[in-house]
Amino acid sequence: MEEREQELQAKIEALQADNDFTNERLTALQVRLEHLQEKALKEHNSLGIQVDDFVPKINGSTEKADKLMDEGHLSRTDETKILKENQAKAKEAELSDTLSPSKEKSSDDTTDAQMDDHELNEPIAKVALLKADELQGAQSETETKQEIQQLHHELIEAQELARTSKQKCFELQALLEEERKAYRLQVEESTKQIQVLQAQLHRLQKDIERLHEEKENVISSTRNELLSAQNEILLLQDVAEKAASERDTDVTVLQEELQKVRAEVEQWRKEASKYEKEIVSLQASFQLRCQQYENQQREEATHLQGELEKLRKKWAVLESECLSLKKENSLLACELQQQEKELHNSQQQSLALNSDLSVLEVSRKELENKMGSLKEEHQRDATTLKTLLNEAENQAKDAQNEYEKTQTMLSELRLKFEITEQEKQSVTDELKQCRENLKLLQEKGNNHKMILISLPFPLAFHISTRPSRIHRPYPGFPVLVLQPIVVEKEPMALDACDGSFGSCDSHGAVPRPHQSFSMRTVVESLPHPPSRSWHHSHIEGIRESSSS
């Protein structure tokens, strides 16, 4: 169908070109005729202007002609003859002018010839009148004769030009008639071809209307599909923006918490440096009063029972801390579940996006198959669809990137959860050890008369750097833990973290003066950082015991 349309359009264009060429030739010939007519009119007008210039001269010469009437009788007789001849010619010209409209109606060629004769006869009549008027003036005869001769020459030239123009007009008219005949034949052939082409055009128009209807139906269906796809894309964009905003808020909250934790860590480091200085000063005083402390051990044995009670209280505190750690672990597990749910939702969103992309690709393929014949008319729609597909692919890539980020966050949280579980297990192991040590102490107290030593006594301190086994929810918080150690023949050691105590002699003897004691301080990390009042109370107790 398209090839037929193109062939018909080519034929129509060729016929139109032929018609345009013939019309151009006709217009060119008409322009040439008009140009020749304008030239003839200009020449006649120039002759009329010259005659008008000679009229006042002739009127001025009439006065002189009266004086010379007697002298020019012979010349007047000749002039009267010439005037009569000119009048007869003028009458003939007037008759030709009156008959010219009827002749113009008969044929175009005869009218052109009569107009040229009339235009040529008018200046002759004017020249005759001028001659009659000029002959009346005797003094200006010579001048008028010269002017008349010039006018005669101009008239002869104008007549020659008119003859040549007539010949050219006849030739052009013959050419026009031949061209009109050829044009009529071409027009008849072209009308026949046009009728055939019009019939074919009607058929093609019907086919085109059908195609237009089908195209409009397809376009309406594609537009509906595009609108639905755009709505889905907008919904997906809103969901992605909401998820991104929520993640941004979570990130900002975590950053603020990190800044707070860093500030607290710096404060604890400063306090640790202060306590280290105080410990150094206490070590000096502690070594001086070790001997005094050996004498006071008997009196302080009673205080150890109170310290046992304190240790039991601490054990209860540790149990409460274990419960709190369990609660924190449960909270962390809940957070993990929430994040896994969010991951699952993001995965579902990514799957939905992938399904939407597959649906869009399938629809794009179907549209390409349907709109193969109408590609030239619907290239713009195809470009818009491609841009929408690119945007959807970019959104899918963004969703995949966010999914990967959430996976990394999940892996980090899992690592933290594993660390907390390990620390929890370590705490439970330490609690078990404490319980076993307490049982051993109770058995030793029943079998042997134990002399217990209180914790806040002046001993030699030093900072140990061994790794701690205590749970670290905030790693890096430095905390001082006093760790007394008693050195004897049968060494007695007390560990504040393990909860084990060593005894004196097997018979309950008091340690001798040569026996030495030392206190170890360990910078550890506890689940809850101790307050300043706790540190100051313990340090003041140590100073009081050292002074006593």
XYZ file of C-alpha atoms in Angstrom:
548
model
C 0.000 0.000 0.000
C 2.776 2.406 0.876
C 4.554 1.683 -2.424
C 1.348 2.397 -4.336
C 0.870 5.624 -2.451
C 4.430 6.639 -3.243
C 4.004 5.818 -6.955
C 0.743 7.776 -7.137
C 2.282 10.703 -5.323
C 5.234 10.643 -7.749
C 2.878 10.663 -10.736
C 0.829 13.486 -9.239
C 3.974 15.471 -8.550
C 5.166 14.933 -12.146
C 1.829 16.132 -13.517
C 1.887 19.106 -11.202
C 5.413 19.907 -12.363
C 4.290 19.756 -16.021
C 1.323 22.003 -15.248
C 3.558 24.410 -13.373
C 6.004 24.471 -16.293
C 3.246 25.228 -18.813
C 1.784 27.868 -16.513
C 5.202 29.447 -16.167
C 5.621 29.538 -19.935
C 2.188 31.128 -20.356
C 2.940 33.694 -17.671
C 6.294 34.446 -19.334
C 4.591 35.000 -22.687
C 1.954 37.192 -21.064
C 4.684 39.192 -19.372
C 6.436 39.651 -22.706
C 3.194 40.865 -24.317
C 2.544 43.257 -21.454
C 6.100 44.500 -21.680
C 5.722 45.229 -25.405
C 2.402 46.982 -24.799
C 3.983 49.090 -22.069
C 6.816 50.055 -24.418
C 4.331 51.136 -27.119
C 2.304 53.123 -24.565
C 5.448 54.821 -23.283
C 6.444 55.789 -26.833
C 2.955 57.180 -27.576
C 2.952 59.075 -24.284
C 6.343 60.582 -25.097
C 4.989 61.731 -28.454
C 1.909 63.242 -26.772
C 4.138 65.095 -24.283
C 6.182 66.545 -27.137
C 2.975 67.671 -28.884
C 1.780 69.341 -25.682
C 5.087 71.180 -25.516
C 4.641 72.455 -29.050
C 1.080 73.755 -28.488
C 2.005 76.992 -26.631
C 4.667 77.720 -29.214
C 2.084 77.348 -31.949
C -0.397 79.535 -30.043
C 2.270 82.239 -29.707
C 3.055 82.093 -33.347
C -0.593 82.754 -34.447
C -0.194 86.512 -33.876
C 2.747 86.610 -36.171
C 0.918 84.466 -38.695
C -1.781 87.185 -39.141
C 0.827 89.644 -40.409
C 2.165 87.111 -42.828
C -1.247 86.054 -44.215
C -0.762 88.054 -47.352
C 2.625 86.546 -48.015
C 1.594 82.923 -47.471
C -1.526 82.525 -49.645
C 0.142 79.966 -51.835
C 1.467 78.076 -48.909
C -1.962 78.167 -47.243
C -3.662 76.516 -50.176
C -1.217 73.658 -49.909
C -1.687 73.481 -46.170
C -5.492 73.388 -46.491
C -5.140 70.355 -48.692
C -2.912 68.688 -46.130
C -5.364 69.564 -43.346
C -8.262 68.039 -45.266
C -6.283 64.880 -45.757
C -5.409 64.787 -42.062
C -9.057 65.345 -41.060
C -10.121 62.454 -43.273
C -7.484 60.290 -41.637
C -8.659 61.408 -38.182
C -12.261 60.501 -39.042
C -11.121 57.118 -40.245
C -9.223 56.680 -36.966
C -12.312 57.651 -34.967
C -14.390 55.128 -36.931
C -11.789 52.493 -36.273
C -11.898 53.429 -32.576
C -15.682 53.035 -32.493
C -15.482 49.680 -34.284
C -12.600 48.423 -32.181
C -14.733 47.059 -29.245
C -16.748 44.809 -31.553
C -13.573 43.588 -33.198
C -12.016 42.902 -29.794
C -14.942 40.687 -28.982
C -14.498 38.721 -32.234
C -10.837 37.743 -31.751
C -7.788 38.744 -29.705
C -5.409 38.988 -32.679
C -7.499 41.534 -34.688
C -7.984 43.723 -31.586
C -4.238 43.967 -31.038
C -3.696 45.026 -34.669
C -6.477 47.657 -34.572
C -5.166 49.087 -31.315
C -1.712 49.413 -32.830
C -3.176 51.154 -35.964
C -5.229 53.490 -33.815
C -2.243 54.343 -31.641
C -0.163 54.987 -34.760
C -2.853 57.143 -36.411
C -3.313 59.365 -33.363
C 0.179 60.881 -33.501
C -0.233 61.376 -37.284
C -3.412 63.405 -36.709
C -1.693 65.376 -33.998
C 1.231 66.044 -36.309
C -1.164 67.252 -39.026
C -2.823 69.624 -36.580
C 0.570 70.814 -35.462
C 1.549 71.429 -39.062
C -1.654 73.431 -39.637
C -1.007 75.530 -36.563
C 2.675 75.976 -37.269
C 2.065 77.084 -40.831
C 0.025 79.996 -39.457
C 3.160 81.389 -37.835
C 5.488 82.673 -40.501
C 8.409 83.501 -38.261
C 8.577 80.042 -36.556
C 8.215 78.026 -39.762
C 11.808 76.930 -39.868
C 11.788 75.739 -36.266
C 8.488 73.938 -36.675
C 9.708 72.266 -39.868
C 12.717 70.871 -38.063
C 10.572 69.658 -35.209
C 8.087 68.137 -37.659
C 10.926 66.341 -39.416
C 12.077 64.958 -36.073
C 8.537 63.884 -35.301
C 8.329 62.222 -38.727
C 11.494 60.303 -37.993
C 10.142 59.292 -34.608
C 6.844 58.265 -36.170
C 8.654 56.151 -38.733
C 10.673 54.493 -35.977
C 7.501 53.947 -33.937
C 5.781 52.422 -36.972
C 8.726 50.105 -37.519
C 8.676 49.153 -33.848
C 4.918 48.571 -34.061
C 5.371 46.371 -37.122
C 8.087 44.340 -35.435
C 5.953 44.091 -32.294
C 3.005 42.947 -34.406
C 5.133 40.270 -36.025
C 6.361 39.169 -32.626
C 2.806 39.168 -31.314
C 1.653 36.986 -34.221
C 4.553 34.612 -33.634
C 3.821 34.490 -29.917
C 0.131 33.920 -30.602
C 0.993 31.006 -32.889
C 3.268 29.578 -30.212
C 0.534 30.088 -27.644
C -1.995 28.261 -29.791
C 0.404 25.356 -30.310
C 1.173 25.244 -26.620
C -2.519 25.470 -25.775
C -3.235 22.523 -28.036
C -0.413 20.522 -26.454
C -1.540 21.628 -23.023
C -5.117 20.568 -23.770
C -3.889 17.156 -24.842
C -1.767 16.897 -21.705
C -4.699 18.077 -19.605
C -6.964 15.439 -21.116
C -4.373 12.734 -20.468
C -3.712 14.086 -16.988
C -7.461 14.221 -16.230
C -7.768 10.585 -17.223
C -4.761 9.693 -15.094
C -6.070 11.856 -12.263
C -9.428 10.099 -12.365
C -7.673 6.750 -12.155
C -5.434 8.051 -9.396
C -8.415 9.531 -7.554
C -10.120 6.148 -7.583
C -6.943 4.598 -6.234
C -6.658 7.434 -3.727
C -10.193 6.796 -2.486
C -9.287 3.178 -1.949
C -6.058 4.137 -0.246
C -7.852 6.694 1.910
C -10.250 4.018 3.078
C -7.316 1.744 3.865
C -5.534 4.613 5.608
C -8.636 5.398 7.657
C -8.774 1.787 8.743
C -5.096 1.897 9.624
C -5.637 5.164 11.518
C -8.450 3.587 13.505
C -6.273 0.582 14.314
C -3.415 2.908 15.179
C -5.608 4.988 17.478
C -6.821 1.850 19.219
C -3.245 0.662 19.674
C -2.165 4.109 20.865
C -5.009 4.274 23.370
C -4.103 0.836 24.731
C -0.414 1.764 24.930
C -1.254 5.032 26.654
C -3.336 3.216 29.231
C -0.483 0.786 29.814
C 1.954 3.679 30.091
C -0.266 5.453 32.617
C -0.517 2.309 34.718
C 3.255 1.820 34.505
C 3.855 5.457 35.470
C 1.541 5.118 38.458
C 3.376 1.987 39.581
C 6.713 3.747 39.139
C 5.491 6.699 41.213
C 4.362 4.346 43.975
C 7.729 2.595 43.909
C 9.502 5.951 44.046
C 7.467 6.966 47.093
C 8.280 3.683 48.834
C 11.984 4.035 48.007
C 12.028 7.651 49.242
C 10.347 6.640 52.502
C 12.832 3.815 53.029
C 15.743 6.142 52.246
C 14.439 8.786 54.685
C 14.039 6.158 57.423
C 17.553 4.891 56.818
C 18.927 8.428 56.869
C 17.247 9.047 60.226
C 18.676 5.770 61.591
C 22.142 6.738 60.368
C 21.906 10.187 61.979
C 20.757 8.652 65.282
C 23.643 6.171 65.230
C 26.121 8.949 64.447
C 24.831 11.002 67.378
C 25.146 7.982 69.677
C 28.694 7.395 68.425
C 29.628 10.995 69.190
C 28.176 10.678 72.689
C 30.033 7.426 73.310
C 33.300 8.953 72.093
C 32.857 11.907 74.434
C 32.192 9.561 77.352
C 35.254 7.476 76.435
C 37.431 10.576 76.494
C 36.045 11.499 79.921
C 36.777 8.011 81.268
C 40.298 8.138 79.877
C 40.915 11.424 81.657
C 39.591 9.984 84.916
C 41.738 6.860 84.426
C 44.848 9.027 84.091
C 43.909 10.821 87.323
C 43.399 7.523 89.162
C 46.703 6.196 87.875
C 48.458 9.204 89.409
C 46.660 8.621 92.703
C 47.601 4.931 92.584
C 51.270 5.832 92.133
C 51.106 8.067 95.213
C 49.335 5.345 97.156
C 51.955 2.767 96.214
C 54.644 4.881 97.889
C 52.679 5.183 101.115
C 51.600 1.574 100.866
C 55.122 0.185 100.856
C 56.043 2.238 103.955
C 53.123 0.932 105.981
C 53.215 -2.719 105.022
C 54.966 -3.581 108.283
C 52.339 -1.747 110.336
C 49.662 -3.621 108.494
C 51.136 -7.017 109.492
C 50.543 -6.156 113.151
C 46.960 -5.118 112.462
C 46.006 -8.272 110.540
C 44.568 -9.985 113.627
C 42.218 -7.105 114.290
C 41.142 -6.879 110.690
C 40.322 -10.612 110.410
C 36.901 -9.880 111.792
C 36.311 -7.377 109.007
C 36.727 -10.093 106.409
C 33.433 -11.621 107.429
C 31.757 -8.329 106.583
C 33.638 -8.312 103.316
C 32.269 -11.793 102.621
C 28.812 -10.387 102.988
C 29.791 -7.547 100.692
C 31.085 -10.051 98.166
C 27.808 -11.914 98.375
C 26.014 -8.638 97.722
C 28.298 -8.020 94.783
C 27.524 -11.510 93.566
C 23.828 -10.611 93.720
C 24.615 -7.409 91.838
C 26.442 -9.457 89.227
C 23.423 -11.723 88.920
C 21.210 -8.673 88.419
C 23.665 -7.402 85.816
C 23.489 -10.784 84.115
C 19.716 -10.453 84.000
C 20.067 -6.976 82.537
C 22.513 -8.362 79.971
C 19.995 -11.039 79.079
C 17.368 -8.366 78.622
C 19.752 -6.388 76.429
C 20.466 -9.511 74.411
C 16.729 -10.058 73.971
C 16.368 -6.438 72.850
C 19.225 -6.914 70.397
C 17.537 -10.055 69.107
C 14.291 -8.087 68.636
C 16.198 -5.405 66.760
C 17.780 -8.108 64.631
C 14.362 -9.525 63.850
C 13.084 -6.069 62.932
C 16.045 -5.479 60.656
C 15.567 -8.905 59.103
C 11.927 -7.986 58.490
C 13.066 -4.741 56.879
C 15.504 -6.770 54.776
C 12.701 -9.103 53.774
C 10.527 -6.101 52.836
C 13.368 -4.593 50.800
C 13.872 -7.950 49.076
C 10.153 -8.085 48.284
C 10.359 -4.538 46.939
C 13.351 -5.471 44.781
C 11.488 -8.559 43.526
C 8.455 -6.400 42.750
C 10.700 -3.970 40.904
C 12.274 -6.819 38.939
C 8.825 -8.200 38.080
C 7.724 -4.715 37.014
C 10.846 -4.468 34.880
C 10.137 -7.837 33.269
C 6.510 -6.799 32.635
C 7.702 -3.527 31.134
C 10.203 -5.361 28.925
C 7.517 -7.798 27.744
C 5.162 -4.902 27.038
C 7.960 -3.090 25.203
C 8.578 -6.153 23.009
C 4.861 -6.475 22.277
C 4.661 -2.794 21.418
C 7.665 -3.116 19.106
C 6.020 -6.073 17.343
C 2.715 -4.205 17.020
C 4.132 -0.846 16.036
C 6.636 -2.143 13.457
C 4.663 -0.639 10.588
C 4.169 2.697 12.381
C 7.723 3.319 13.610
C 8.146 6.619 11.811
C 5.006 8.094 13.370
C 5.675 6.828 16.909
C 9.396 7.344 17.431
C 8.763 9.961 20.080
C 6.571 7.589 22.090
C 9.261 4.925 21.799
C 11.918 7.329 23.116
C 9.717 8.224 26.087
C 9.197 4.529 26.822
C 12.948 3.946 26.663
C 13.593 6.799 29.086
C 10.976 5.380 31.463
C 12.586 1.951 31.217
C 16.003 3.441 31.911
C 14.604 5.233 34.949
C 13.018 2.016 36.179
C 16.304 0.145 35.671
C 18.153 2.870 37.565
C 15.614 2.582 40.391
C 16.090 -1.186 40.418
C 19.853 -0.694 40.607
C 19.384 1.760 43.476
C 17.178 -0.765 45.256
C 19.820 -3.462 44.747
C 22.491 -1.133 46.146
C 20.296 -0.425 49.175
C 19.730 -4.162 49.572
C 23.491 -4.731 49.586
C 23.926 -1.960 52.153
C 21.277 -3.530 54.387
C 23.040 -6.896 54.023
C 26.300 -5.312 55.182
C 24.458 -3.728 58.127
C 22.969 -7.129 58.974
C 26.381 -8.778 58.860
C 27.741 -6.096 61.220
C 24.810 -6.574 63.587
C 25.290 -10.345 63.499
C 28.950 -9.887 64.399
C 27.928 -7.656 67.310
C 25.369 -10.226 68.395
C 27.965 -12.999 68.301
C 30.349 -10.832 70.332
C 27.630 -10.195 72.911
C 26.859 -13.902 73.081
C 30.524 -14.693 73.620
C 30.725 -12.074 76.360
C 27.555 -13.477 77.891
C 29.075 -16.944 77.935
C 32.236 -15.557 79.528
C 30.139 -13.836 82.213
C 28.238 -17.044 82.922
C 31.540 -18.935 83.164
C 32.891 -16.329 85.588
C 29.732 -16.568 87.667
C 30.103 -20.329 87.811
C 33.716 -19.930 88.898
C 32.663 -17.424 91.570
C 30.077 -19.852 92.893
C 32.600 -22.681 92.987
C 35.144 -20.455 94.745
C 32.521 -19.402 97.302
C 31.693 -23.061 97.977
C 35.386 -23.815 98.429
C 35.728 -20.871 100.814
C 32.772 -22.040 102.839
C 34.252 -25.548 103.078
C 37.638 -24.181 104.107
C 35.967 -21.933 106.684
C 34.224 -24.928 108.221
C 37.341 -27.146 108.219
C 39.930 -24.514 109.078
C 39.561 -21.447 111.176
C 40.070 -18.879 108.491
C 41.434 -15.438 109.144
C 39.858 -13.281 106.465
C 41.311 -10.061 105.210
C 39.210 -7.071 104.252
C 39.488 -5.575 100.807
C 40.273 -1.894 101.588
C 43.723 -2.392 103.119
C 46.938 -0.656 102.023
C 48.810 -2.969 99.715
C 51.180 -2.493 96.830
C 49.301 -1.638 93.633
C 50.331 -2.084 90.094
C 48.339 -1.824 86.844
C 47.879 -5.104 85.020
C 47.235 -5.210 81.304
C 45.833 -8.757 81.085
C 42.647 -9.219 78.980
C 39.403 -9.070 80.918
C 36.726 -11.725 80.935
C 33.953 -9.340 81.927
C 31.125 -8.482 79.521
C 31.834 -5.345 77.465
C 28.671 -3.680 76.118
C 30.666 -0.419 75.799
C 34.187 -1.559 74.870
C 36.960 0.800 75.829
C 35.531 2.137 79.144
C 38.451 2.010 81.634
C 37.453 0.913 85.175
C 39.718 0.278 88.166
C 39.271 -3.117 89.825
C 41.314 -3.728 92.988
C 42.880 -7.176 93.108
C 44.621 -7.966 96.426
C 47.231 -10.729 96.565
C 48.756 -12.153 99.798
C 52.093 -13.900 99.570
C 52.886 -16.444 102.345
C 54.592 -19.752 102.820
C 51.320 -21.164 101.608
C 50.436 -18.351 99.208
C 47.054 -16.766 99.711
C 45.558 -14.805 96.792
C 42.323 -12.896 96.522
C 40.854 -12.106 93.155
C 38.010 -9.625 93.062
C 36.843 -10.887 89.710
C 37.208 -14.659 90.398
C 36.055 -14.425 94.013
C 38.719 -16.883 95.375
C 40.577 -16.338 98.647
C 43.664 -17.954 100.065
C 43.893 -19.004 103.745
C 46.581 -18.451 106.364
C 48.207 -21.491 107.953
C 46.562 -24.807 108.107
C 46.336 -24.307 111.897
C 44.929 -20.800 111.596
C 48.199 -19.045 112.357
C 48.603 -15.395 111.646
C 51.077 -14.482 108.881
C 54.525 -13.598 110.086
C 56.255 -10.210 109.751
C 58.461 -11.297 106.857
C 55.357 -12.109 104.831
C 54.507 -9.415 102.255
C 51.245 -8.397 100.591
C 50.573 -6.673 97.311
C 47.515 -5.295 95.564
C 47.052 -5.429 91.826
C 44.859 -2.950 90.027
C 43.374 -3.977 86.728
C 41.966 -1.535 84.198
C 38.944 -3.457 83.009
C 35.701 -2.727 81.136
C 32.507 -3.340 83.103
C 28.941 -3.543 81.721
C 28.020 -0.333 83.478
C 30.781 2.255 84.055
C 31.308 2.948 87.787
C 30.592 6.412 89.100
C 33.118 8.864 90.484
C 31.684 8.515 94.001
C 32.518 4.785 93.941
C 36.157 5.492 93.047
C 36.488 8.265 95.637
C 34.926 6.137 98.395
C 37.327 3.248 97.740
C 40.352 5.532 97.533
C 39.395 7.310 100.799
C 38.955 3.904 102.496
C 42.406 2.877 101.338
C 43.912 6.136 102.685
C 42.186 5.764 106.074
C 43.384 2.188 106.417
C 46.917 3.212 105.482
C 46.924 6.079 108.006
C 45.602 3.798 110.784
